[in-house]
Coordinates of C-alpha atoms and ligand atoms in Angstrom, one line a residue:
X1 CA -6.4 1.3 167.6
X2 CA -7.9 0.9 164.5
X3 CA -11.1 -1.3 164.4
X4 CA -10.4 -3.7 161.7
X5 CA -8.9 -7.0 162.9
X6 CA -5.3 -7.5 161.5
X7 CA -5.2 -10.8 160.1
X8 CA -2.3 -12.0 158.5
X9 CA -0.6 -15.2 156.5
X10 CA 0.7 -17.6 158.8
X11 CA 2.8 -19.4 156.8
X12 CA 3.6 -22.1 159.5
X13 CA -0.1 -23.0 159.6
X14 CA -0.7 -22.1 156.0
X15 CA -3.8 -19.7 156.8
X16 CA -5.1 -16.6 157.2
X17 CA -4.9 -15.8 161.3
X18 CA -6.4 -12.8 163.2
X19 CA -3.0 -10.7 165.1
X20 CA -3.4 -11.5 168.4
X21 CA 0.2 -9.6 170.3
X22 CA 1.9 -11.8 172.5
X23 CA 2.6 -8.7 175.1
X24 CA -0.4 -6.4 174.8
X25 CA -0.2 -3.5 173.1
X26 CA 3.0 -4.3 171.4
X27 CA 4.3 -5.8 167.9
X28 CA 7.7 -7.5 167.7
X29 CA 9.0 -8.8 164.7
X30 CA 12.2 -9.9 163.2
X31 CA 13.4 -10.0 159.4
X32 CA 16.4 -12.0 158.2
X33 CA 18.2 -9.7 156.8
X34 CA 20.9 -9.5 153.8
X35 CA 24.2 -11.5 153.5
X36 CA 27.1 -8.5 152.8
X37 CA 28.9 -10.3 150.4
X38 CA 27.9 -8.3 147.6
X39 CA 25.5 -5.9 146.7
X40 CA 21.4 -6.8 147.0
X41 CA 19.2 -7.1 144.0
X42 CA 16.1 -5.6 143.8
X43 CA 14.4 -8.7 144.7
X44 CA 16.2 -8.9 148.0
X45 CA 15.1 -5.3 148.4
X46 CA 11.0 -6.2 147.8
X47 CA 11.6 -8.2 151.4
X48 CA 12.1 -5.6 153.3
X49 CA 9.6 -3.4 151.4
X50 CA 7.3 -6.1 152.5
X51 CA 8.7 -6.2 156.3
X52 CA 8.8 -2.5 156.1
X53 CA 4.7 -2.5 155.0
X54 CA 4.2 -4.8 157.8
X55 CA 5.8 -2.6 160.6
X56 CA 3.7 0.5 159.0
X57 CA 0.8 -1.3 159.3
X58 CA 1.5 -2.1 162.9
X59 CA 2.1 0.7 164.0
X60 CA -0.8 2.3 162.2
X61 CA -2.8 -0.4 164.2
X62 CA -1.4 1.1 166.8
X63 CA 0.7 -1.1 168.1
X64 CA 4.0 -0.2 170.1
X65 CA 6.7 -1.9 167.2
X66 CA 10.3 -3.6 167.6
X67 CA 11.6 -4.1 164.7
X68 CA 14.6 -6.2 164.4
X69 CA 16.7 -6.7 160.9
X70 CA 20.1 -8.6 161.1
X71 CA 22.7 -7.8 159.2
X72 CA 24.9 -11.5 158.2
X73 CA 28.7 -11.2 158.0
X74 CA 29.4 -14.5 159.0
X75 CA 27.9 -18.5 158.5
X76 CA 26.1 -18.0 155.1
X77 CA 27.0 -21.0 153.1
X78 CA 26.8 -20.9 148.8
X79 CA 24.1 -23.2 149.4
X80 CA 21.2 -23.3 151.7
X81 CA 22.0 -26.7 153.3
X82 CA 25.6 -27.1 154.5
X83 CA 27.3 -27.2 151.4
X84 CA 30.0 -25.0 150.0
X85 CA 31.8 -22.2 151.0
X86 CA 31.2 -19.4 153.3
X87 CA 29.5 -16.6 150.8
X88 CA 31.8 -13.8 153.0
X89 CA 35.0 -15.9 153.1
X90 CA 34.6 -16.8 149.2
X91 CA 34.2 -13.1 148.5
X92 CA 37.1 -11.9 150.4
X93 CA 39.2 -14.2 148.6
X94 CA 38.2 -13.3 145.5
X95 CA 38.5 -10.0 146.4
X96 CA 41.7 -9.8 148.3
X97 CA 40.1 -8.0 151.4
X98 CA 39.4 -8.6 155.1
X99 CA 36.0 -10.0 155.4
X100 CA 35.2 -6.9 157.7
X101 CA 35.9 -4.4 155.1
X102 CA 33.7 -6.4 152.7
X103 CA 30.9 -6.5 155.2
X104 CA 31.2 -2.8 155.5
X105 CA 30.9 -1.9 152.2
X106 CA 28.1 -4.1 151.5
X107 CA 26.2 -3.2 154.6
X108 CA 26.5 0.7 153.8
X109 CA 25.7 0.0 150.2
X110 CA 22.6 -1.7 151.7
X111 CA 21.5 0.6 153.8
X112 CA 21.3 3.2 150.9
X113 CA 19.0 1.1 149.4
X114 CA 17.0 0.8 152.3
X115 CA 16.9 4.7 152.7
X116 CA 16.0 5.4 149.1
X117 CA 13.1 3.2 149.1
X118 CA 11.7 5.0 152.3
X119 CA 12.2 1.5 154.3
X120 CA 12.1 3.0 157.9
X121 CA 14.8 2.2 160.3
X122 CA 14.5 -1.2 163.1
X123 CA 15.1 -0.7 165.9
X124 CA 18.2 -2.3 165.7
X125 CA 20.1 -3.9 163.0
X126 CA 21.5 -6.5 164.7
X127 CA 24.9 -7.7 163.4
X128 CA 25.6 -11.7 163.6
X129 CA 29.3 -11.1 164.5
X130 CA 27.8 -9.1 168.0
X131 CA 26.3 -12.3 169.1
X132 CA 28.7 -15.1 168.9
X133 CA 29.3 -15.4 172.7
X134 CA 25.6 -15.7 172.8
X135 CA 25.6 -18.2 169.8
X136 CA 27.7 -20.7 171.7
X137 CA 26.3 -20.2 174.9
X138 CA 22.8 -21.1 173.1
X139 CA 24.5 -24.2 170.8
X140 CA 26.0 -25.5 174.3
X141 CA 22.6 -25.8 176.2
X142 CA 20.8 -27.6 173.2
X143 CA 24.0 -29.7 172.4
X144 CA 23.7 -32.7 175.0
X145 CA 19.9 -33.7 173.4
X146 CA 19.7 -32.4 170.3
X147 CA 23.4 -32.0 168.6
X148 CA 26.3 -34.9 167.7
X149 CA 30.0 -33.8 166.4
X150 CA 31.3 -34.8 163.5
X151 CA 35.2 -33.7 162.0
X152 CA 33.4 -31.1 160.5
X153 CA 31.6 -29.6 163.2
X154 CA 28.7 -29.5 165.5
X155 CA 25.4 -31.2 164.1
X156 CA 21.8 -30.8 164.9
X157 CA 19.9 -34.1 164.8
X158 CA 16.6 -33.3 163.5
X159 CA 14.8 -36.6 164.5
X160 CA 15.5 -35.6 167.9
X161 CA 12.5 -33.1 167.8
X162 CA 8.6 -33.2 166.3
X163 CA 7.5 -31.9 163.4
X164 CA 10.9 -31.1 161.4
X165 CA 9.9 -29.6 158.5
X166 CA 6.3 -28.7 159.0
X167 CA 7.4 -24.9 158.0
X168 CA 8.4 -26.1 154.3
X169 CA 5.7 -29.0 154.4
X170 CA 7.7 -30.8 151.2
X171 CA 10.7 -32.6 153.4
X172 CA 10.6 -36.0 154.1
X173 CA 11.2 -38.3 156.7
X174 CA 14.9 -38.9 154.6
X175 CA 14.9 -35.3 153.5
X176 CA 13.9 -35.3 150.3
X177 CA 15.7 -32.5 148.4
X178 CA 18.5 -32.5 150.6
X179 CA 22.4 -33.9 149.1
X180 CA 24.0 -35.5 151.6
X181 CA 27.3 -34.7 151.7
X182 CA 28.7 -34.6 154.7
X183 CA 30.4 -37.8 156.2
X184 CA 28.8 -39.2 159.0
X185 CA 25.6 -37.1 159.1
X186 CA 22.3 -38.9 160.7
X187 CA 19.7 -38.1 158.7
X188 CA 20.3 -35.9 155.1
X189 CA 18.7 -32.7 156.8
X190 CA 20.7 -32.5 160.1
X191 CA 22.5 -29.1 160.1
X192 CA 26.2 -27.5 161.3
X193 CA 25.3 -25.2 163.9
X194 CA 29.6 -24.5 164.4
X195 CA 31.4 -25.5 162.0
X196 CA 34.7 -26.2 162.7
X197 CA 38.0 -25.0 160.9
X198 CA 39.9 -27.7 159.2
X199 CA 43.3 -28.8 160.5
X200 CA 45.7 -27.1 159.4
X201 CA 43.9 -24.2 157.7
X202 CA 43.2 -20.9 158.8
X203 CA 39.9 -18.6 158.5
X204 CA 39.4 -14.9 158.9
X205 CA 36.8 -14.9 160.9
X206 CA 37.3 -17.5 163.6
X207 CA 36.4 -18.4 167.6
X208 CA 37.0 -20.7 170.4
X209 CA 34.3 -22.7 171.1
X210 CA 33.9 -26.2 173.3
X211 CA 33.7 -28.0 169.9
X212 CA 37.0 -26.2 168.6
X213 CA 38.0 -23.3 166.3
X214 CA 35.4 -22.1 164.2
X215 CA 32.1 -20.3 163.2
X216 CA 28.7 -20.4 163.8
X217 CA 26.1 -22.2 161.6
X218 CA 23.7 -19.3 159.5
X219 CA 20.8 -20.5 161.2
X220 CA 22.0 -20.0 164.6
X221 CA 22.5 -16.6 164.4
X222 CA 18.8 -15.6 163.6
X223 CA 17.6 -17.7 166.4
X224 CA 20.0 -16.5 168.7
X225 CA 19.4 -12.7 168.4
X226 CA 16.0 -13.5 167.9
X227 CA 15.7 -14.6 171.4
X228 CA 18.0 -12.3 172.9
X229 CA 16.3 -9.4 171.6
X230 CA 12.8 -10.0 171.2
X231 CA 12.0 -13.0 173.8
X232 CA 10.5 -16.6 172.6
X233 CA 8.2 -16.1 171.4
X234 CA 8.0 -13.1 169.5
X235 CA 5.3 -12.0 167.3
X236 CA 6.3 -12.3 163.7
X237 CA 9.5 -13.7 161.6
X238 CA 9.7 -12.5 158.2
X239 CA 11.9 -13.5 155.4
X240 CA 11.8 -14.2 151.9
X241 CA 10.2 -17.6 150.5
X242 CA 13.2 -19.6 149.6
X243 CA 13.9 -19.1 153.7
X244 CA 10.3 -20.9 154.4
X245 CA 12.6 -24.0 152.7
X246 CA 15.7 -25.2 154.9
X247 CA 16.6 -21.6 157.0
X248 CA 14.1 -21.0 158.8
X249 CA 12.6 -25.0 159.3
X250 CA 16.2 -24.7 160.4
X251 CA 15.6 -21.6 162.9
X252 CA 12.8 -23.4 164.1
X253 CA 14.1 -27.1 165.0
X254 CA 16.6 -24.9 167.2
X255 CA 14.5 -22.8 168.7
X256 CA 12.1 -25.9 169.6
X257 CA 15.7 -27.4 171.1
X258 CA 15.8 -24.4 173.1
X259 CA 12.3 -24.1 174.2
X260 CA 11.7 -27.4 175.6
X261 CA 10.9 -29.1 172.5
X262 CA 7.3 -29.1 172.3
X263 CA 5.9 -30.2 169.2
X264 CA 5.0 -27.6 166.9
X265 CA 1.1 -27.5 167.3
X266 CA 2.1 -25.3 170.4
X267 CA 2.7 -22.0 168.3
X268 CA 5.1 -20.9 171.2
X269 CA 7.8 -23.5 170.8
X270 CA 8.6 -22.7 167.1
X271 CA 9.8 -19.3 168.4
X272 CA 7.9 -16.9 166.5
X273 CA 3.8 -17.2 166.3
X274 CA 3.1 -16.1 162.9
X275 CA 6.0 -17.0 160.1
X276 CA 6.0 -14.4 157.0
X277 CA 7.0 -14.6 153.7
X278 CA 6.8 -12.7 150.9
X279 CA 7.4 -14.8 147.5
X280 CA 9.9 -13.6 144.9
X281 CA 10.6 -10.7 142.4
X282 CA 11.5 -13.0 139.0
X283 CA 13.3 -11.8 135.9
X284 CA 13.5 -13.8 132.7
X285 CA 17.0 -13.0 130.8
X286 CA 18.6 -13.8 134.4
X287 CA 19.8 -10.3 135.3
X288 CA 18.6 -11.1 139.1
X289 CA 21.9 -13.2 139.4
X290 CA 24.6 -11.6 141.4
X291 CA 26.9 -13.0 138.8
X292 CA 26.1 -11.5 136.0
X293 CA 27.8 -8.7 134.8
X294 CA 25.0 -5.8 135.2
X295 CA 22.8 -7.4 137.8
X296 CA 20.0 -5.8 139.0
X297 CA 20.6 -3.2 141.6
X298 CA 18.6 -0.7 142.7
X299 CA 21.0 1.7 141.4
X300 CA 21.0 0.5 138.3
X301 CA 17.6 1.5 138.1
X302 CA 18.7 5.0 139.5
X303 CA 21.8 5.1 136.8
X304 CA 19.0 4.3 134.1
X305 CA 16.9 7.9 135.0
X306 CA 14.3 5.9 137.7
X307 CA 13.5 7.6 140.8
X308 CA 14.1 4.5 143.1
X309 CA 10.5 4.8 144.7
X310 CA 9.0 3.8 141.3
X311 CA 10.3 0.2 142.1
X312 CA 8.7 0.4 145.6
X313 CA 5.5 1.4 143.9
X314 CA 5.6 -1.7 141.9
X315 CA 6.3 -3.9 145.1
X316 CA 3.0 -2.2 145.9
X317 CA 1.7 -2.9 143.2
X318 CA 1.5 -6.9 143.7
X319 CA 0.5 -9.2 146.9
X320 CA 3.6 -10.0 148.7
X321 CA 2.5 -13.7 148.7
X322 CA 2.3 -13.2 144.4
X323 CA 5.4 -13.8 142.2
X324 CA 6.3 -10.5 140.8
X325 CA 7.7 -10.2 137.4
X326 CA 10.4 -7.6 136.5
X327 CA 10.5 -5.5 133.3
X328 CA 11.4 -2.1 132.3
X329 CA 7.8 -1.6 130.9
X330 CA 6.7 -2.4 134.6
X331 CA 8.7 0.3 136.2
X332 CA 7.7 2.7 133.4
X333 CA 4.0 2.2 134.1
X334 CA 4.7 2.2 138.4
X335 CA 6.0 5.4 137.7
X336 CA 4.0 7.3 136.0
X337 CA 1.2 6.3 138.5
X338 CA 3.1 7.3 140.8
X339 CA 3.7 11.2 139.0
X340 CA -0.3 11.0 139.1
X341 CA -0.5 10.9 142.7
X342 CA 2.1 13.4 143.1
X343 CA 0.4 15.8 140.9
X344 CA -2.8 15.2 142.9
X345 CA -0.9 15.5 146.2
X346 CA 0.9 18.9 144.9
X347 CA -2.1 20.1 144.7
X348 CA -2.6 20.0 148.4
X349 CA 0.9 20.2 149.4
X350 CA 0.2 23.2 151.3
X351 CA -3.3 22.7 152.7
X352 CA -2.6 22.8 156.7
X353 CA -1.8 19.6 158.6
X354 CA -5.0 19.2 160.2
X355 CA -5.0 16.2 161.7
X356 CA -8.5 15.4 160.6
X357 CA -9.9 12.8 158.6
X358 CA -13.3 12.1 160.0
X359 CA -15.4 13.6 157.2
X360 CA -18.8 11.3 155.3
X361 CA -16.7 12.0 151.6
X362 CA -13.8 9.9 152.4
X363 CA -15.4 7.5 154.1
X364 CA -15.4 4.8 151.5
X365 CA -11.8 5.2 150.7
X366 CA -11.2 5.2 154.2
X367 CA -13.0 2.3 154.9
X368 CA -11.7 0.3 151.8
X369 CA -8.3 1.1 152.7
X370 CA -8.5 -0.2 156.1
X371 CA -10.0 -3.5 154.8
X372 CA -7.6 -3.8 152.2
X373 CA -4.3 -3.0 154.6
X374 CA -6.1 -5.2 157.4
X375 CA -6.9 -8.3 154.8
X376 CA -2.7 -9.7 154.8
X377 CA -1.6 -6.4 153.2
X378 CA -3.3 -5.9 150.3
X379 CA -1.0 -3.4 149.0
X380 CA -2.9 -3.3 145.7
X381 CA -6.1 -2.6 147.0
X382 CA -4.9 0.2 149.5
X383 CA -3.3 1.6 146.8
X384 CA -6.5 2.3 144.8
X385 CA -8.3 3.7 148.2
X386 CA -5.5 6.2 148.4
X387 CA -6.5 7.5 144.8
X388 CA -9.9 7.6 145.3
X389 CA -9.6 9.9 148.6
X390 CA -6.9 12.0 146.4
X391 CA -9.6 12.2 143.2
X392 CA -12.6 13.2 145.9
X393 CA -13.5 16.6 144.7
X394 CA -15.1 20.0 146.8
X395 CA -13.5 19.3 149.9
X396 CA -11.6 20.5 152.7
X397 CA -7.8 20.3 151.5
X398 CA -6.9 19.9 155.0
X399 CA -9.0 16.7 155.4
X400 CA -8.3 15.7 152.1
X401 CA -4.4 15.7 153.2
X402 CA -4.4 14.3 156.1
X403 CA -6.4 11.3 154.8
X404 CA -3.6 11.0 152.1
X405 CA -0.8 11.1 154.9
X406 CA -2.7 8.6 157.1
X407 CA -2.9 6.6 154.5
X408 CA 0.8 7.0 152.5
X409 CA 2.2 6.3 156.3
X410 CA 1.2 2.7 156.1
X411 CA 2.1 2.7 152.1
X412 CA 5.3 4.5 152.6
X413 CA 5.8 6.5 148.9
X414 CA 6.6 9.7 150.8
X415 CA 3.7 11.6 148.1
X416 CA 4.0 15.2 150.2
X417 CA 8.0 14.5 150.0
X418 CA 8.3 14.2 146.4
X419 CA 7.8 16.6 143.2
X420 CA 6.9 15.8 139.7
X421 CA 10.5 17.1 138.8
X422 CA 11.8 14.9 140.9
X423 CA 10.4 12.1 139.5
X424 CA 11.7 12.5 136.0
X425 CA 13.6 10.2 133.9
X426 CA 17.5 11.1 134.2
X427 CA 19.6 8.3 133.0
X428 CA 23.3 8.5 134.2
X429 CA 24.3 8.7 130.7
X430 CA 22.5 11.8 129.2
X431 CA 25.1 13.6 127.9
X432 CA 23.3 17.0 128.5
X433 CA 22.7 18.6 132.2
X434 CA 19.3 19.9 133.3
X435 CA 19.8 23.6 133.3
X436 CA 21.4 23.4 129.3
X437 CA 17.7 22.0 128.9
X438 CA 15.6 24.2 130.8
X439 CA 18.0 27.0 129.2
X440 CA 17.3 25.5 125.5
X441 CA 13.5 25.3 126.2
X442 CA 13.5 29.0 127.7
X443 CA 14.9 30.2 123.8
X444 CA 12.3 27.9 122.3
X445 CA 9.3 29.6 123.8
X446 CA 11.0 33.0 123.3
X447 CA 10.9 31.8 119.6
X448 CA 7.6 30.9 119.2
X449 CA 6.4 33.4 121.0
X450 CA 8.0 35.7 118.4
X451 CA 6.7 32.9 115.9
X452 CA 10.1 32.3 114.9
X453 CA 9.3 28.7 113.9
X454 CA 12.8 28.2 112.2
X455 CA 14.6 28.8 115.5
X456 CA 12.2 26.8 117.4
X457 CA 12.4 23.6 115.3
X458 CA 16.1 24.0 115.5
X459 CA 16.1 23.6 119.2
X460 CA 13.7 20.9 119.3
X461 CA 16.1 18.8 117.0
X462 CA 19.2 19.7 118.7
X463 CA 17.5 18.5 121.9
X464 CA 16.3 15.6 120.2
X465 CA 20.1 14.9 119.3
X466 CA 20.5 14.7 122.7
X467 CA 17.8 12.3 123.6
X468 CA 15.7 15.1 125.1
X469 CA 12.0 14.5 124.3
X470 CA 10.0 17.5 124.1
X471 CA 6.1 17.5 125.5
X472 CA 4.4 19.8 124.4
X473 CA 0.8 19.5 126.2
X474 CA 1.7 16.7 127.9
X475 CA -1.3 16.1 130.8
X476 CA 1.2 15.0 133.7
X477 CA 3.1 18.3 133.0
X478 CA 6.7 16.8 132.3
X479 CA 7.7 19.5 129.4
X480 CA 10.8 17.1 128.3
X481 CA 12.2 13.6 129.4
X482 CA 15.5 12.1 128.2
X483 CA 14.9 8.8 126.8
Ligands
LIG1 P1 20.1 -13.0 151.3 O1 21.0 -11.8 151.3 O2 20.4 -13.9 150.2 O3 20.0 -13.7 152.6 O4 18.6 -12.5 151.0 C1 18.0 -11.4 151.6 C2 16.5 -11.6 151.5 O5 16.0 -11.5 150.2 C3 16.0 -12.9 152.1 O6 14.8 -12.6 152.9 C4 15.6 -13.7 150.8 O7 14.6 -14.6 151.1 C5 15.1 -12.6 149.9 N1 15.2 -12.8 148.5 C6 16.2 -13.4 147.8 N2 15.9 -13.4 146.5 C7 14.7 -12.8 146.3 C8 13.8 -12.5 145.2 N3 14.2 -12.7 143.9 N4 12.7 -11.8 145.4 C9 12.3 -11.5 146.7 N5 13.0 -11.8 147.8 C10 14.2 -12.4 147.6
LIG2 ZN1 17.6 -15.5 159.2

């Protein structure tokens, strides 16, 4: 294992806090995954770029990871807090498809994402709909203490354990925030965990349970399969900010239900020890909605001529505990950093894999990197370490590329996988195909060569026509980009 001490943001004690494994020599985390309702955005995506930095960094600790992600087909309200419909249900409707074709086509659209932006696989991805005999076996032993039933469904009472709330640190005694709409509730914040199917009415996705037809709460689920599959308590939960809100105070009132109920100074009864989460990728004209017409997918960056690892490399590029704010300018710029590294790394692309990186020039980059990944991830920082070892000049190559691999492992850009070709901008909508380019620029140089400067204009402005930019000289060696 690497000497310096992981520490990491705990957000359920609101500091800094050193890793300390709950089984030795192992890591085992969970992430809440997506809802398959529809397709992500990229903000959803910079979660699991930030779980999928984490489980790098574990590993390159050298800890033994499990890695769950769940996939959530079932449960997941339009709001947070018990109101609305059932995100799945409402787009099957709309729709007119089964809710398991829906989840399909979501969940494969998501795992594209996840494979274009290098996000290595879990160990499992574990799907809600898998686990609902588990769900109700776990709602029926916390039930009797902690749970009341209304017409609607099975309620957790939340004054029935200590320190509801700590997790979000805003609610109330009278849940401040919440809006109380369900009849008969105890306090605003209590929560379905099953919610039963109206009389008379039928839904797609349905079981038998002791408190009738129905489905399981959202926050169940994660609870459920994060016990079954990791053990209480497991190392680290990860989610997104908005979760550190009502889900996973949510997750944790259960899971203190289910542990005993302990208050929550005892790290163990809240489930997980160390609560993660990374704050959000913003937009201003609203594009982040799922609503709106072209929302922002990853593969709408793809269809605009983005390699999709550009948008990783801004995640990178901000502290996952920092707002990060979306713009085309942005990408631009996390690109063509990221053509620099490639250039630097194709330079050592076929230096031998030695294995070494013990050598007195890299050992500042080595040691700043280490700091930087060990200090809560500090993507930013690591990222500069890695140029510096790639910029050290009169060295080995060798050393010089295992130090880049050893170091892009944790990162994750894949710099000995890509090219600079690969990386140039190809919108969707050019209306002329690489090879008529490279074909067009081969007649150009023939032309100047023969300083036929008539013919070589000519091309240049018929390429032009076609939004193909010609670079002459240009220092990261892209000869033409379509704008
Ligand atoms: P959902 O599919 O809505 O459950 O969200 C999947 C993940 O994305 C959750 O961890 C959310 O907290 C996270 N998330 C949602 N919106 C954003 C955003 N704009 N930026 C970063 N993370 C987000
Ligand atoms: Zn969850």
């Amino acid at each position: 294992m690497t000497d310096a001490p992981l520490k990491l943001f705990n957000s359920l004690t609101r500091e800094l806090e050193t890793f300390q494994p709950v089984h030795t020599g192992e890591a085992r985390v969970y992430t809440c995954g997506p809802t398959v309702y529809n397709y992500p955005h990229i903000g959803n995506m910079r979660a699991y770029v930030f779980a999928d930095v984490l489980g790098r960094t574990l590993t390159h600790k050298g800890y033994e990871l499990t890695h769950i992600i769940n996939i959530t087909d079932v449960g997941h309200l339009t709001d947070d807090a018990d109101e609305g419909e059932d995100k799945m249900e409402k787009m099957a409707a709309e729709k007119a498809q089964s809710i398991w074709d829906i989840a399909k086509h979501y969940t494969e659209a998501y795992w594209e994402d996840i494979k274009a932006l290098n996000i290595r696989q879990p160990a499992k991805w574990s799907v809600a709909t898998d686990y609902i005999e588990e769900m109700i076996e776990f709602a029926k032993s916390i039930a009797d203490k902690h749970c009341y039933e209304l017409d609607s469904g099975l309620y957790f009472d939340v004054s029935t354990i200590e320190d509801y709330g700590r997790l979000a640190r805003a609610i109330t005694e009278d849940g401040e925030g919440r809006i109380d709409t369900v009849e008969g509730k105890r306090n605003a914040a209590d929560f379905a965990i099953w919610r039963k199917t109206p009389a008379g009415e039928t839904r797609q996705m349905e079981w038998d349970s002791p408190w009738g037809k129905g489905a399981p709460g959202w926050h169940l689920e994660c609870s459920v399969m994060g016990e079954k599959l990791l053990g209480f308590p497991f190392d680290i939960h990860t989610g997104g900010i908005d979760h550190r809100e009502i889900h996973h105070p949510n997750e944790i009132a259960q899971n203190q239900a289910f542990c005993g109920c302990g208050g929550l100074s005892e790290a163990t009864n809240s489930g997980a020890r160390i609560w993660m989460h990374n704050n959000f990728l913003v937009e201003r004209s609203g594009k982040m909605s799922k609503s709106s017409g072209e929302f922002l997918r990853l593969q709408l960056l793809i269809d605009k001529g983005y390699h999709p690892l550009a948008y990783r490399m801004m995640c990178l590029q901000a502290h996952y505990r920092s707002e990060l704010e979306f713009s085309w300018e942005g990408l631009e710029a996390a690109l063509t950093r990221l053509k620099r590294m490639v250039m630097a790394a194709e330079r050592i692309v076929d230096a031998p894999d030695g294995g070494v990186t013990d050598h007195p020039k890299f050992k500042p980059a080595r040691e700043k990197f280490e700091a930087a990944i060990s200090d809560d991830l500090n993507t930013p920082i690591a990222l500069t370490a890695l140029e510096d070892a790639l910029a050290v000049k009169k060295v080995d190559t060798a050393i010089k590329r295992a130090v880049a691999e050893h170091m892009d492992a944790v990162l994750g850009l894949g710099l000995f996988q890509l090219t600079r070709a690969a990386l140039r901008v190809r919108p969707k909508s050019a209306e002329i195909s690489e090879e008529e380019i490279e074909d067009a620029l081969a007649r150009r140089k023939a032309a100047r060569a023969e300083k036929d400067f008539a013919t070589s204009d000519a091309l240049r402005d018929e390429l032009a026509s076609k939004s193909v930019e010609v670079m002459d000289g240009d220092p990261l060696g892209w000869d033409w980009k379509l704008g």
